[in-house]
Tab-separated table of C-alpha atoms in Angstrom:
chain	number	residue	atom	x	y	z
A	1	UNK	CA	75.002	117.690	118.668
A	2	UNK	CA	77.350	118.183	115.631
A	3	UNK	CA	75.697	114.963	114.408
A	4	UNK	CA	72.236	116.505	114.245
A	5	UNK	CA	72.476	117.867	110.696
A	6	UNK	CA	74.290	114.808	108.772
A	7	UNK	CA	71.442	112.593	110.384
A	8	UNK	CA	68.549	115.007	109.682
A	9	UNK	CA	67.718	113.598	106.179
A	10	UNK	CA	67.508	109.849	107.164
A	11	UNK	CA	65.374	110.861	110.104
A	12	UNK	CA	63.305	112.878	107.727
A	13	UNK	CA	62.850	109.803	105.385
A	14	UNK	CA	61.907	107.628	108.511
A	15	UNK	CA	59.311	110.399	109.563
A	16	UNK	CA	57.921	110.594	105.835
A	17	UNK	CA	57.254	106.638	106.165
A	18	UNK	CA	55.503	107.117	109.356
A	19	UNK	CA	53.398	110.147	107.994
A	20	UNK	CA	52.539	108.050	104.921
A	21	UNK	CA	51.281	105.143	107.314
A	22	UNK	CA	49.168	107.766	109.347
A	23	UNK	CA	47.823	109.463	106.271
A	24	UNK	CA	49.624	112.523	107.007
A	25	UNK	CA	50.890	112.956	103.371
A	26	UNK	CA	50.405	116.714	103.256
A	27	UNK	CA	52.967	117.433	105.904
A	28	UNK	CA	55.652	115.201	104.219
A	29	UNK	CA	57.079	118.160	101.882
A	30	UNK	CA	58.095	120.037	105.063
A	31	UNK	CA	60.438	117.122	106.059
A	32	UNK	CA	62.518	117.619	102.980
A	33	UNK	CA	63.418	121.188	104.149
A	34	UNK	CA	64.889	120.292	107.315
A	35	UNK	CA	68.305	121.404	106.766
A	36	UNK	CA	67.237	125.120	106.206
A	37	UNK	CA	64.681	124.888	108.995
A	38	UNK	CA	67.402	123.613	111.483
A	39	UNK	CA	69.872	126.248	110.201
A	40	UNK	CA	67.908	129.610	109.780
A	41	UNK	CA	65.069	128.935	112.336
A	42	UNK	CA	65.831	126.411	115.015
A	43	UNK	CA	69.538	127.247	115.604
A	44	UNK	CA	68.975	131.027	115.937
A	45	UNK	CA	65.948	130.565	118.161
A	46	UNK	CA	68.082	128.238	120.569
A	47	UNK	CA	70.785	130.531	120.455
A	48	UNK	CA	68.565	133.278	121.763
A	49	UNK	CA	67.083	131.204	124.345
A	50	UNK	CA	70.365	129.722	125.793
A	51	UNK	CA	72.489	132.823	124.880
A	52	UNK	CA	76.283	133.073	125.145
A	53	UNK	CA	78.614	131.197	127.525
A	54	UNK	CA	81.953	132.508	127.920
A	55	UNK	CA	83.400	129.955	130.252
A	56	UNK	CA	86.810	128.635	129.526
A	57	UNK	CA	87.944	125.069	130.386
A	58	UNK	CA	90.252	125.263	133.537
A	59	UNK	CA	93.995	125.241	133.007
A	60	UNK	CA	94.330	121.996	135.027
A	61	UNK	CA	92.068	119.983	132.585
A	62	UNK	CA	93.301	121.387	129.458
A	63	UNK	CA	95.766	118.778	128.670
A	64	UNK	CA	93.441	115.737	129.469
A	65	UNK	CA	90.475	117.403	127.674
A	66	UNK	CA	92.786	117.979	124.575
A	67	UNK	CA	93.628	114.232	124.378
A	68	UNK	CA	90.274	112.936	125.300
A	69	UNK	CA	89.803	110.883	122.052
A	70	UNK	CA	86.014	111.128	122.444
A	71	UNK	CA	85.879	114.392	120.842
A	72	UNK	CA	87.742	113.356	117.807
A	73	UNK	CA	85.750	110.510	117.209
A	74	UNK	CA	82.630	112.980	116.998
A	75	UNK	CA	84.321	114.512	113.934
A	76	UNK	CA	85.102	111.037	112.474
A	77	UNK	CA	81.568	110.067	112.869
A	78	UNK	CA	80.220	112.828	110.833
A	79	UNK	CA	81.638	111.575	107.571
A	80	UNK	CA	79.796	108.320	107.144
A	81	UNK	CA	76.574	109.981	108.125
A	82	UNK	CA	77.223	112.732	105.569
A	83	UNK	CA	78.047	110.047	102.834
A	84	UNK	CA	74.825	108.226	103.791
A	85	UNK	CA	72.736	111.283	103.320
A	86	UNK	CA	74.347	112.213	100.311
A	87	UNK	CA	73.423	108.808	98.691
A	88	UNK	CA	70.042	109.008	100.057
A	89	UNK	CA	69.508	112.570	98.724
A	90	UNK	CA	70.468	111.239	95.222
A	91	UNK	CA	68.110	108.466	95.487
A	92	UNK	CA	65.316	110.787	96.615
A	93	UNK	CA	66.077	113.195	93.512
A	94	UNK	CA	66.067	110.350	91.237
A	95	UNK	CA	63.369	108.162	92.061
A	96	UNK	CA	60.360	107.894	90.127
A	97	UNK	CA	58.328	105.709	92.391
A	98	UNK	CA	58.150	106.650	96.155
A	99	UNK	CA	54.919	104.924	97.108
A	100	UNK	CA	56.562	103.206	100.087
A	101	UNK	CA	56.745	106.770	101.324
A	102	UNK	CA	53.150	107.431	100.757
A	103	UNK	CA	54.195	109.754	97.846
A	104	UNK	CA	52.663	109.372	94.294
A	105	UNK	CA	55.328	109.069	91.892
A	106	UNK	CA	58.564	110.992	92.610
A	107	UNK	CA	59.406	114.183	94.482
A	108	UNK	CA	57.804	117.440	93.201
A	109	UNK	CA	60.141	120.565	92.297
A	110	UNK	CA	59.553	122.157	95.764
A	111	UNK	CA	60.541	118.975	97.541
A	112	UNK	CA	63.602	118.398	95.582
A	113	UNK	CA	64.614	122.026	96.203
A	114	UNK	CA	64.326	121.198	99.726
A	115	UNK	CA	66.250	118.065	99.519
A	116	UNK	CA	69.075	120.008	97.601
A	117	UNK	CA	69.408	122.682	100.123
A	118	UNK	CA	69.366	120.178	103.090
A	119	UNK	CA	72.235	118.181	101.635
A	120	UNK	CA	73.941	121.504	100.810
A	121	UNK	CA	73.711	122.379	104.565
A	122	UNK	CA	75.278	119.062	105.448
A	123	UNK	CA	78.117	119.637	102.873
A	124	UNK	CA	78.541	123.147	104.234
A	125	UNK	CA	78.817	121.939	107.912
A	126	UNK	CA	81.007	119.322	106.470
A	127	UNK	CA	83.560	121.706	105.377
A	128	UNK	CA	83.670	122.881	109.073
A	129	UNK	CA	84.323	119.346	109.982
A	130	UNK	CA	87.036	119.218	107.385
A	131	UNK	CA	88.425	122.317	108.775
A	132	UNK	CA	88.689	120.748	112.281
A	133	UNK	CA	90.415	117.502	110.872
A	134	UNK	CA	92.861	119.394	108.259
A	135	UNK	CA	94.492	121.367	110.960
A	136	UNK	CA	95.623	118.322	112.615
A	137	UNK	CA	99.014	116.575	112.205
A	138	UNK	CA	97.947	113.051	112.058
A	139	UNK	CA	97.702	111.776	108.262
A	140	UNK	CA	94.472	109.979	108.861
A	141	UNK	CA	92.692	113.055	110.023
A	142	UNK	CA	94.230	115.064	107.080
A	143	UNK	CA	92.818	112.463	104.661
A	144	UNK	CA	89.455	112.456	106.318
A	145	UNK	CA	89.398	116.093	105.861
A	146	UNK	CA	89.904	115.689	101.990
A	147	UNK	CA	87.228	113.127	102.011
A	148	UNK	CA	84.695	115.349	103.671
A	149	UNK	CA	85.304	118.171	101.254
A	150	UNK	CA	84.662	115.906	98.197
A	151	UNK	CA	80.917	116.802	98.302
A	152	UNK	CA	81.390	120.284	97.850
A	153	UNK	CA	84.057	120.156	95.320
A	154	UNK	CA	86.136	122.273	97.801
A	155	UNK	CA	89.295	120.067	98.305
A	156	UNK	CA	91.532	123.149	97.499
A	157	UNK	CA	90.192	124.485	100.886
A	158	UNK	CA	92.483	122.173	102.765
A	159	UNK	CA	95.510	123.839	101.249
A	160	UNK	CA	94.484	127.480	101.009
A	161	UNK	CA	93.137	127.499	104.478
A	162	UNK	CA	96.008	126.274	106.358
A	163	UNK	CA	98.853	127.710	104.300
A	164	UNK	CA	97.185	130.670	102.858
A	165	UNK	CA	94.590	132.238	105.116
A	166	UNK	CA	96.268	131.606	108.296
A	167	UNK	CA	99.285	133.281	107.000
A	168	UNK	CA	97.568	136.270	105.265
A	169	UNK	CA	94.412	136.614	107.562
A	170	UNK	CA	93.113	140.201	108.020
A	171	UNK	CA	95.385	141.570	105.129
A	172	UNK	CA	94.356	142.764	101.723
A	173	UNK	CA	96.289	139.854	100.236
A	174	UNK	CA	93.634	137.241	101.848
A	175	UNK	CA	90.649	136.529	99.573
A	176	UNK	CA	88.829	134.847	102.569
A	177	UNK	CA	89.016	138.093	104.567
A	178	UNK	CA	86.215	140.513	103.882
A	179	UNK	CA	86.905	144.183	103.516
A	180	UNK	CA	85.083	147.131	105.172
A	181	UNK	CA	81.785	147.978	103.415
A	182	UNK	CA	82.349	144.951	101.009
A	183	UNK	CA	78.951	143.199	100.305
A	184	UNK	CA	78.691	139.372	100.732
A	185	UNK	CA	77.795	139.247	96.946
A	186	UNK	CA	80.988	140.987	95.861
A	187	UNK	CA	82.966	138.811	98.553
A	188	UNK	CA	81.721	135.547	97.383
A	189	UNK	CA	83.267	135.281	93.952
A	190	UNK	CA	86.473	137.032	95.073
A	191	UNK	CA	86.867	134.497	97.982
A	192	UNK	CA	85.929	131.351	95.907
A	193	UNK	CA	88.089	132.153	92.839
A	194	UNK	CA	90.879	133.784	94.876
A	195	UNK	CA	91.163	130.862	97.270
A	196	UNK	CA	91.303	128.572	94.397
A	197	UNK	CA	94.130	130.473	92.584
A	198	UNK	CA	95.836	130.646	95.960
A	199	UNK	CA	95.782	126.938	96.678
A	200	UNK	CA	96.977	126.171	93.168
A	201	UNK	CA	99.838	128.690	93.430
A	202	UNK	CA	100.838	127.186	96.945
A	203	UNK	CA	100.840	123.670	95.558
A	204	UNK	CA	102.701	124.479	92.421
A	205	UNK	CA	105.384	126.035	94.540
A	206	UNK	CA	105.635	123.077	96.912
A	207	UNK	CA	105.783	120.560	93.757
A	208	UNK	CA	108.748	122.541	92.472
A	209	UNK	CA	110.422	122.559	95.874
A	210	UNK	CA	110.298	118.773	96.006
A	211	UNK	CA	111.338	118.427	92.210
A	212	UNK	CA	107.799	116.876	91.356
A	213	UNK	CA	105.801	118.019	88.216
A	214	UNK	CA	102.864	120.203	88.901
A	215	UNK	CA	100.277	117.728	87.222
A	216	UNK	CA	100.780	114.892	89.519
A	217	UNK	CA	98.482	113.120	92.173
A	218	UNK	CA	101.048	114.293	94.689
A	219	UNK	CA	99.444	117.791	94.067
A	220	UNK	CA	96.837	118.116	96.864
A	221	UNK	CA	94.739	120.153	94.945
A	222	UNK	CA	94.406	117.589	92.070
A	223	UNK	CA	94.209	114.572	94.248
A	224	UNK	CA	91.385	116.316	95.954
A	225	UNK	CA	89.750	117.112	92.633
A	226	UNK	CA	90.124	113.324	91.909
A	227	UNK	CA	88.040	112.444	95.070
A	228	UNK	CA	85.045	114.765	93.876
A	229	UNK	CA	85.290	113.371	90.561
A	230	UNK	CA	85.082	109.780	91.754
A	231	UNK	CA	82.341	110.601	94.048
A	232	UNK	CA	80.310	112.466	91.597
A	233	UNK	CA	80.974	109.994	88.977
A	234	UNK	CA	79.897	106.928	91.161
A	235	UNK	CA	76.876	108.612	91.890
A	236	UNK	CA	76.001	109.497	88.502
A	237	UNK	CA	76.689	106.033	87.263
A	238	UNK	CA	74.343	104.562	90.055
A	239	UNK	CA	71.449	107.110	89.841
A	240	UNK	CA	71.692	108.577	86.456
A	241	UNK	CA	72.607	111.875	84.790
A	242	UNK	CA	69.490	113.461	86.311
A	243	UNK	CA	71.464	113.781	89.734
A	244	UNK	CA	74.237	115.835	88.294
A	245	UNK	CA	72.567	119.164	88.583
A	246	UNK	CA	71.552	118.424	91.942
A	247	UNK	CA	75.155	117.423	92.760
A	248	UNK	CA	76.553	120.576	91.510
A	249	UNK	CA	73.941	123.084	93.099
A	250	UNK	CA	74.185	121.365	96.493
A	251	UNK	CA	77.993	121.787	96.358
A	252	UNK	CA	77.794	125.387	95.438
A	253	UNK	CA	75.457	126.062	98.079
A	254	UNK	CA	77.378	124.329	100.641
A	255	UNK	CA	80.672	126.144	99.601
A	256	UNK	CA	78.498	129.385	99.761
A	257	UNK	CA	77.632	128.484	103.328
A	258	UNK	CA	81.283	128.307	104.261
A	259	UNK	CA	81.983	131.489	102.617
A	260	UNK	CA	79.401	133.151	104.701
A	261	UNK	CA	81.296	132.211	107.758
A	262	UNK	CA	84.487	133.593	106.116
A	263	UNK	CA	82.739	136.766	105.319
A	264	UNK	CA	81.943	137.445	109.123
A	265	UNK	CA	84.959	136.009	110.815
A	266	UNK	CA	87.228	138.714	109.764
A	267	UNK	CA	84.885	141.478	108.156
A	268	UNK	CA	86.638	144.932	108.060
A	269	UNK	CA	89.529	143.828	110.289
A	270	UNK	CA	92.902	144.635	109.121
A	271	UNK	CA	96.510	144.075	110.583
A	272	UNK	CA	98.789	147.001	110.131
A	273	UNK	CA	102.151	147.181	108.547
A	274	UNK	CA	105.138	147.693	111.052
A	275	UNK	CA	108.190	149.724	110.534
A	276	UNK	CA	109.892	146.487	108.945
A	277	UNK	CA	107.209	146.486	106.269
A	278	UNK	CA	105.891	143.277	107.390
A	279	UNK	CA	102.177	142.865	109.024
A	280	UNK	CA	101.739	142.941	112.690
A	281	UNK	CA	101.239	139.567	114.161
A	282	UNK	CA	97.673	138.246	114.069
A	283	UNK	CA	95.948	139.180	117.374
A	284	UNK	CA	92.493	138.503	119.013
A	285	UNK	CA	91.429	141.671	117.656
A	286	UNK	CA	91.646	140.473	114.206
A	287	UNK	CA	88.979	137.942	114.357
A	288	UNK	CA	85.039	138.224	115.093
A	289	UNK	CA	84.055	135.683	117.865
A	290	UNK	CA	80.680	134.508	119.606
A	291	UNK	CA	80.112	132.710	122.776
A	292	UNK	CA	76.643	131.537	121.746
A	293	UNK	CA	76.561	128.030	123.143
A	294	UNK	CA	74.296	126.193	120.822
A	295	UNK	CA	75.847	127.297	117.457
A	296	UNK	CA	79.397	126.638	119.079
A	297	UNK	CA	78.346	123.212	119.894
A	298	UNK	CA	76.953	122.534	116.253
A	299	UNK	CA	80.141	123.933	114.906
A	300	UNK	CA	82.987	122.587	117.078
A	301	UNK	CA	83.503	126.055	118.701
A	302	UNK	CA	84.291	127.591	115.472
A	303	UNK	CA	83.066	130.948	116.810
A	304	UNK	CA	86.066	131.117	119.245
A	305	UNK	CA	87.881	132.156	116.255
A	306	UNK	CA	90.622	134.335	117.822
A	307	UNK	CA	91.989	131.254	119.951
A	308	UNK	CA	91.838	129.250	116.721
A	309	UNK	CA	94.157	131.678	114.896
A	310	UNK	CA	96.583	131.929	117.965
A	311	UNK	CA	96.615	128.133	118.335
A	312	UNK	CA	95.486	126.543	114.982
A	313	UNK	CA	96.511	122.870	116.298
A	314	UNK	CA	94.299	123.293	119.284
A	315	UNK	CA	91.379	120.784	119.201
A	316	UNK	CA	87.921	122.442	119.404
A	317	UNK	CA	86.853	121.289	122.830
A	318	UNK	CA	89.726	123.407	124.320
A	319	UNK	CA	89.488	126.577	122.357
A	320	UNK	CA	88.870	129.539	124.569
A	321	UNK	CA	86.955	132.687	124.696
A	322	UNK	CA	89.455	135.662	124.460
A	323	UNK	CA	88.953	138.937	126.317
A	324	UNK	CA	89.030	141.922	124.151
A	325	UNK	CA	88.216	140.289	120.927
A	326	UNK	CA	85.411	141.582	118.665
A	327	UNK	CA	82.253	140.004	119.415
A	328	UNK	CA	79.234	139.342	117.078
A	329	UNK	CA	75.884	139.949	118.710
A	330	UNK	CA	74.370	136.515	117.852
A	331	UNK	CA	75.790	133.120	116.656
A	332	UNK	CA	77.327	132.856	113.196
A	333	UNK	CA	75.819	129.582	111.760
A	334	UNK	CA	77.132	128.876	108.116
C-alpha cells in the first residue's frame, strides 16, 4: 500500500483520458487533487473504520521476517514511481495543449495547485521512504535514501536525523523535538533551519576528523544538494523556467509534511538529566505512537516510533508496539 501515493498521479492521468473520452470533463479537475484527498480524507476514514492493531510479530519469526527481501524491495520500488510522477507533474504544469486529455489548453490555476500539492504529498512520503532506507548499513540503500530526498531539497535530513535527532531526541537541544505548548508554526522554522544547521555542523566535524576540506563532495550535505540541483536543473531544462516555482513549492510542502510528523512524534516529551549531568537513556515514554493499521501500512510502521528509537536499524516490518508508550488517539499521516 505504500506505493498507492507515488502511483496516484499516473493513475489520475489515465482516468483523465478516460473521462475525456466519456465527456466527463467537468470531473477531471478533481483528479489533480488526488494526493490531498488520499492524505486528508481517505486515510483518516480508513483508519477510523479499521482502527488500531497492536499485534506484534511472534518472536520465532522475527529473524526470518527481518531478512525477507520482499519488504525492502517495496521501499526500492517507491523511487522510480516517485520520479515518474515528478516528471509527469512537470509536464502537466508546463503543457499548453492537453487536448488529448479532453482539456482545452493547459491546466487552470486550481488544477495546477492540485498537481503541486499531490506531488508534494509524494515527496513528503518519499522522505519517510528515505528515512527507512537511510537507517540501513548497506551503501545501496543509503544512496537510494539520498536520491529519494532530492525531490524535496531535504538531503541534509539523511545526516541530521541519524546522527543528530537520534542522539538528542526529546531534549531542548534537538530542533526536531517539539516543546510543550509550542505551536506547529513556531516549530516548523525552528526545526527546518535548526536541522540544516545541525547537519552542516555534523558534516563539518566529520570532514575535519578525516582530514578533508569541508567544501568537498565527500561532504554528505553538499553531495545531497548536488543531487537536488541536478534534478531541478534537468527538469527546468526540459520543461522550461515555468516549472521552477512548482518545484520549489512542492519541495517546501513535502518537507513541511515531514515536519508535521516530527512535531507529533515527540511533542512535549523530555528526557531528564541524571546525577552525572547526562540525559537519561531514550525510553518508550519519549515518543508518541499509534497502532492504526492503515496509516502504518502506508508509512512503513513509522508510528511504532518508540521501537524505532530503541532499534533504529530494525526494518519496518518487524517494528513492535510497545506497552506503556504514549499513544496518539488517531493515526498520524504526514
